[in-house]
């Protein structure tokens, strides 16, 4: 990392524009964009989002803005120690200085130890290498920063002022880097659990996830658990890409090579208005053929159960005539049933205490929905899966 990169990144963030920063610093837009990318890559977190031609700071970008602004002020002061082209704005001169923060840090070690030899030993590099780096730094600055004597190396008058600024800049950079390091350490310890989306606060999945989150924190306070929700297809893809350590699936179709264990089961029912169901005299085939359906997408386990049901009671030509809308939201599906005369396939827990205008036809146990914990066959995932099962078993949430 070099001081020009920090300066360009600060201008891009503060002005909210790569082009604006490029104009202010007299640099190509591509150079400013590359500087911002280098900084984001180094600290391993995005600092901006893009909206049209504007760039907006992320939350982390806002948090770092004060440190970056302070660093930019120090860099502009450092630039005044070097020889600038006539009438060149200091900002434009500083944006061309390829002075590395590592070189500044090593200069500070030399100043503290009073010897290039001692500094080289402390840093762990050869004395000739450190000498070359210091000479290169002085050439970049265009001023002598150290007086080299037989007894050691001491700052010149210019070097004394330069070192004060360099030390303050190093403090800021270490603070920024430490934040990045902590994020990396936290991310490396974090366990990622993916789950099908809970169907409501009272759903079995919601209760399982809440109990698991509370139990995990007690048992693994230094290894945070991150829980996210999506559909079964993306959960399996995430397992394969190692994005998830373990997943909770509502599908019975688990690919080979993935271990799994059933956590719980739930009965299903076809739900509709009293009028719709009684008109068909509880005849499922007539009900499906003559009433519009509200169904989740094919990526969900609930839809897979509906496919099995329809294949069991309808001919292919009949299935092609089904009228349905596809919605991945149980609350919306419930409203279509209650307010608009649709029928739907829902878990039995979701229909307890039905409105008196609603009626349900429970399905046989062969159509039960199962929730399974799944994981890849590797040591990390197996350990996570084992702990998840113990936590859920302690709460009576694992199927025997």
PDB file of C-alpha atoms in Angstrom, residues 54-193:
ATOM      1  CA  UNK A  54     -22.275   8.197  -8.211  1.00  0.00           C
ATOM      2  CA  UNK A  55     -20.411   6.069  -5.706  1.00  0.00           C
ATOM      3  CA  UNK A  56     -21.844   5.884  -2.219  1.00  0.00           C
ATOM      4  CA  UNK A  57     -19.964   4.765   0.895  1.00  0.00           C
ATOM      5  CA  UNK A  58     -20.990   1.528   2.561  1.00  0.00           C
ATOM      6  CA  UNK A  59     -21.379   1.455   6.342  1.00  0.00           C
ATOM      7  CA  UNK A  60     -17.727   0.434   6.595  1.00  0.00           C
ATOM      8  CA  UNK A  61     -16.809   3.229   4.193  1.00  0.00           C
ATOM      9  CA  UNK A  62     -18.496   5.716   6.504  1.00  0.00           C
ATOM     10  CA  UNK A  63     -16.723   4.265   9.530  1.00  0.00           C
ATOM     11  CA  UNK A  64     -13.333   4.592   7.844  1.00  0.00           C
ATOM     12  CA  UNK A  65     -14.007   8.047   6.392  1.00  0.00           C
ATOM     13  CA  UNK A  66     -12.598   9.926   9.372  1.00  0.00           C
ATOM     14  CA  UNK A  67      -9.356   7.915   9.434  1.00  0.00           C
ATOM     15  CA  UNK A  68      -8.960   8.254   5.672  1.00  0.00           C
ATOM     16  CA  UNK A  69      -9.525  12.009   5.841  1.00  0.00           C
ATOM     17  CA  UNK A  70      -6.898  12.333   8.583  1.00  0.00           C
ATOM     18  CA  UNK A  71      -4.510  10.140   6.575  1.00  0.00           C
ATOM     19  CA  UNK A  72      -5.055  12.302   3.490  1.00  0.00           C
ATOM     20  CA  UNK A  73      -4.222  15.468   5.451  1.00  0.00           C
ATOM     21  CA  UNK A  74      -0.996  13.888   6.674  1.00  0.00           C
ATOM     22  CA  UNK A  75      -0.096  12.749   3.152  1.00  0.00           C
ATOM     23  CA  UNK A  76      -0.547  16.272   1.833  1.00  0.00           C
ATOM     24  CA  UNK A  77       1.768  17.527   4.588  1.00  0.00           C
ATOM     25  CA  UNK A  78       4.314  14.829   3.747  1.00  0.00           C
ATOM     26  CA  UNK A  79       4.205  15.905   0.111  1.00  0.00           C
ATOM     27  CA  UNK A  80       5.400  19.400   1.066  1.00  0.00           C
ATOM     28  CA  UNK A  81       8.757  17.894   2.080  1.00  0.00           C
ATOM     29  CA  UNK A  82       9.434  16.871  -1.491  1.00  0.00           C
ATOM     30  CA  UNK A  83      10.266  19.066  -4.447  1.00  0.00           C
ATOM     31  CA  UNK A  84       7.098  19.958  -6.323  1.00  0.00           C
ATOM     32  CA  UNK A  85       6.813  21.130  -9.939  1.00  0.00           C
ATOM     33  CA  UNK A  86       6.311  24.888 -10.205  1.00  0.00           C
ATOM     34  CA  UNK A  87       2.748  25.962  -9.363  1.00  0.00           C
ATOM     35  CA  UNK A  88       1.583  22.343  -9.120  1.00  0.00           C
ATOM     36  CA  UNK A  89      -1.222  21.868  -6.543  1.00  0.00           C
ATOM     37  CA  UNK A  90       0.022  19.812  -3.621  1.00  0.00           C
ATOM     38  CA  UNK A  91      -2.921  17.381  -4.054  1.00  0.00           C
ATOM     39  CA  UNK A  92      -1.870  16.530  -7.596  1.00  0.00           C
ATOM     40  CA  UNK A  93       1.764  16.162  -6.572  1.00  0.00           C
ATOM     41  CA  UNK A  94       0.883  13.883  -3.647  1.00  0.00           C
ATOM     42  CA  UNK A  95      -1.318  11.702  -5.875  1.00  0.00           C
ATOM     43  CA  UNK A  96       1.797  10.834  -7.907  1.00  0.00           C
ATOM     44  CA  UNK A  97       4.051   9.918  -4.992  1.00  0.00           C
ATOM     45  CA  UNK A  98       4.591   6.159  -4.967  1.00  0.00           C
ATOM     46  CA  UNK A  99       5.889   6.115  -1.391  1.00  0.00           C
ATOM     47  CA  UNK A 100       5.001   2.832   0.271  1.00  0.00           C
ATOM     48  CA  UNK A 101       3.708   2.691   3.834  1.00  0.00           C
ATOM     49  CA  UNK A 102       6.139  -0.173   4.418  1.00  0.00           C
ATOM     50  CA  UNK A 103       9.080   2.105   3.559  1.00  0.00           C
ATOM     51  CA  UNK A 104       7.791   4.730   6.001  1.00  0.00           C
ATOM     52  CA  UNK A 105       7.461   2.088   8.703  1.00  0.00           C
ATOM     53  CA  UNK A 106      11.037   0.928   8.173  1.00  0.00           C
ATOM     54  CA  UNK A 107      12.281   4.514   8.282  1.00  0.00           C
ATOM     55  CA  UNK A 108      10.614   4.838  11.686  1.00  0.00           C
ATOM     56  CA  UNK A 109      12.424   1.729  12.932  1.00  0.00           C
ATOM     57  CA  UNK A 110      15.761   3.176  11.841  1.00  0.00           C
ATOM     58  CA  UNK A 111      14.995   6.453  13.617  1.00  0.00           C
ATOM     59  CA  UNK A 112      14.002   4.607  16.789  1.00  0.00           C
ATOM     60  CA  UNK A 113      17.029   2.272  16.879  1.00  0.00           C
ATOM     61  CA  UNK A 114      19.482   4.902  15.614  1.00  0.00           C
ATOM     62  CA  UNK A 115      21.125   2.362  13.330  1.00  0.00           C
ATOM     63  CA  UNK A 116      20.388   0.866   9.924  1.00  0.00           C
ATOM     64  CA  UNK A 117      22.111  -2.339  11.003  1.00  0.00           C
ATOM     65  CA  UNK A 118      20.054  -2.681  14.194  1.00  0.00           C
ATOM     66  CA  UNK A 119      16.865  -1.807  12.315  1.00  0.00           C
ATOM     67  CA  UNK A 120      17.599  -4.456   9.662  1.00  0.00           C
ATOM     68  CA  UNK A 121      18.077  -7.092  12.359  1.00  0.00           C
ATOM     69  CA  UNK A 122      14.824  -6.091  14.078  1.00  0.00           C
ATOM     70  CA  UNK A 123      12.858  -6.114  10.823  1.00  0.00           C
ATOM     71  CA  UNK A 124      14.456  -9.364   9.687  1.00  0.00           C
ATOM     72  CA  UNK A 125      15.993  -8.269   6.383  1.00  0.00           C
ATOM     73  CA  UNK A 126      19.555  -7.708   5.187  1.00  0.00           C
ATOM     74  CA  UNK A 127      21.270  -4.400   5.873  1.00  0.00           C
ATOM     75  CA  UNK A 128      22.029  -3.778   2.156  1.00  0.00           C
ATOM     76  CA  UNK A 129      18.365  -4.289   1.290  1.00  0.00           C
ATOM     77  CA  UNK A 130      17.222  -1.822   3.950  1.00  0.00           C
ATOM     78  CA  UNK A 131      19.843   0.701   2.826  1.00  0.00           C
ATOM     79  CA  UNK A 132      18.562   0.517  -0.738  1.00  0.00           C
ATOM     80  CA  UNK A 133      14.957   0.993   0.423  1.00  0.00           C
ATOM     81  CA  UNK A 134      15.886   4.072   2.424  1.00  0.00           C
ATOM     82  CA  UNK A 135      17.768   5.592  -0.503  1.00  0.00           C
ATOM     83  CA  UNK A 136      14.798   4.914  -2.764  1.00  0.00           C
ATOM     84  CA  UNK A 137      12.490   6.604  -0.248  1.00  0.00           C
ATOM     85  CA  UNK A 138      14.706   9.686  -0.102  1.00  0.00           C
ATOM     86  CA  UNK A 139      14.804   9.818  -3.909  1.00  0.00           C
ATOM     87  CA  UNK A 140      10.987   9.634  -4.043  1.00  0.00           C
ATOM     88  CA  UNK A 141      10.733  12.437  -1.497  1.00  0.00           C
ATOM     89  CA  UNK A 142      13.561  14.415  -3.058  1.00  0.00           C
ATOM     90  CA  UNK A 143      15.148  15.216   0.292  1.00  0.00           C
ATOM     91  CA  UNK A 144      17.694  13.672   2.673  1.00  0.00           C
ATOM     92  CA  UNK A 145      15.887  12.263   5.712  1.00  0.00           C
ATOM     93  CA  UNK A 146      18.818  10.610   7.533  1.00  0.00           C
ATOM     94  CA  UNK A 147      22.393  11.584   8.324  1.00  0.00           C
ATOM     95  CA  UNK A 148      24.518   8.448   8.164  1.00  0.00           C
ATOM     96  CA  UNK A 149      27.544   8.469  10.438  1.00  0.00           C
ATOM     97  CA  UNK A 150      30.026   5.896  11.680  1.00  0.00           C
ATOM     98  CA  UNK A 151      28.052   5.596  14.907  1.00  0.00           C
ATOM     99  CA  UNK A 152      24.649   5.179  13.281  1.00  0.00           C
ATOM    100  CA  UNK A 153      21.874   7.099  11.493  1.00  0.00           C
ATOM    101  CA  UNK A 154      20.024  10.163  12.804  1.00  0.00           C
ATOM    102  CA  UNK A 155      17.231  12.232  11.238  1.00  0.00           C
ATOM    103  CA  UNK A 156      18.114  15.392   9.374  1.00  0.00           C
ATOM    104  CA  UNK A 157      16.216  18.582  10.227  1.00  0.00           C
ATOM    105  CA  UNK A 158      13.814  17.841   7.402  1.00  0.00           C
ATOM    106  CA  UNK A 159      13.695  14.221   8.503  1.00  0.00           C
ATOM    107  CA  UNK A 160      12.542  15.157  12.019  1.00  0.00           C
ATOM    108  CA  UNK A 161       9.410  16.867  10.759  1.00  0.00           C
ATOM    109  CA  UNK A 162       8.837  14.143   8.191  1.00  0.00           C
ATOM    110  CA  UNK A 163       9.078  11.416  10.857  1.00  0.00           C
ATOM    111  CA  UNK A 164       6.437  13.066  13.062  1.00  0.00           C
ATOM    112  CA  UNK A 165       3.961  12.943  10.196  1.00  0.00           C
ATOM    113  CA  UNK A 166       5.028   9.420   9.149  1.00  0.00           C
ATOM    114  CA  UNK A 167       4.533   8.091  12.670  1.00  0.00           C
ATOM    115  CA  UNK A 168       1.029   9.536  12.882  1.00  0.00           C
ATOM    116  CA  UNK A 169       0.190   8.130   9.452  1.00  0.00           C
ATOM    117  CA  UNK A 170       1.445   4.707  10.492  1.00  0.00           C
ATOM    118  CA  UNK A 171      -0.792   4.812  13.584  1.00  0.00           C
ATOM    119  CA  UNK A 172      -3.833   5.498  11.423  1.00  0.00           C
ATOM    120  CA  UNK A 173      -2.915   2.793   8.927  1.00  0.00           C
ATOM    121  CA  UNK A 174      -2.387   0.223  11.682  1.00  0.00           C
ATOM    122  CA  UNK A 175      -5.822   1.082  13.069  1.00  0.00           C
ATOM    123  CA  UNK A 176      -7.399   0.562   9.647  1.00  0.00           C
ATOM    124  CA  UNK A 177      -5.433  -2.671   9.109  1.00  0.00           C
ATOM    125  CA  UNK A 178      -6.290  -3.993  12.567  1.00  0.00           C
ATOM    126  CA  UNK A 179      -9.978  -3.568  11.790  1.00  0.00           C
ATOM    127  CA  UNK A 180      -9.473  -5.504   8.573  1.00  0.00           C
ATOM    128  CA  UNK A 181      -7.530  -8.178  10.451  1.00  0.00           C
ATOM    129  CA  UNK A 182     -10.273  -8.524  13.047  1.00  0.00           C
ATOM    130  CA  UNK A 183     -12.872  -8.845  10.293  1.00  0.00           C
ATOM    131  CA  UNK A 184     -10.751 -11.548   8.670  1.00  0.00           C
ATOM    132  CA  UNK A 185     -10.266 -13.386  11.967  1.00  0.00           C
ATOM    133  CA  UNK A 186     -13.984 -13.155  12.718  1.00  0.00           C
ATOM    134  CA  UNK A 187     -14.901 -14.348   9.227  1.00  0.00           C
ATOM    135  CA  UNK A 188     -12.461 -17.258   9.436  1.00  0.00           C
ATOM    136  CA  UNK A 189     -14.065 -18.353  12.731  1.00  0.00           C
ATOM    137  CA  UNK A 190     -17.653 -17.792  11.614  1.00  0.00           C
ATOM    138  CA  UNK A 191     -19.874 -20.792  10.974  1.00  0.00           C
ATOM    139  CA  UNK A 192     -22.371 -20.391   8.127  1.00  0.00           C
ATOM    140  CA  UNK A 193     -25.697 -22.178   8.397  1.00  0.00           C
TER     141      UNK A 193
END
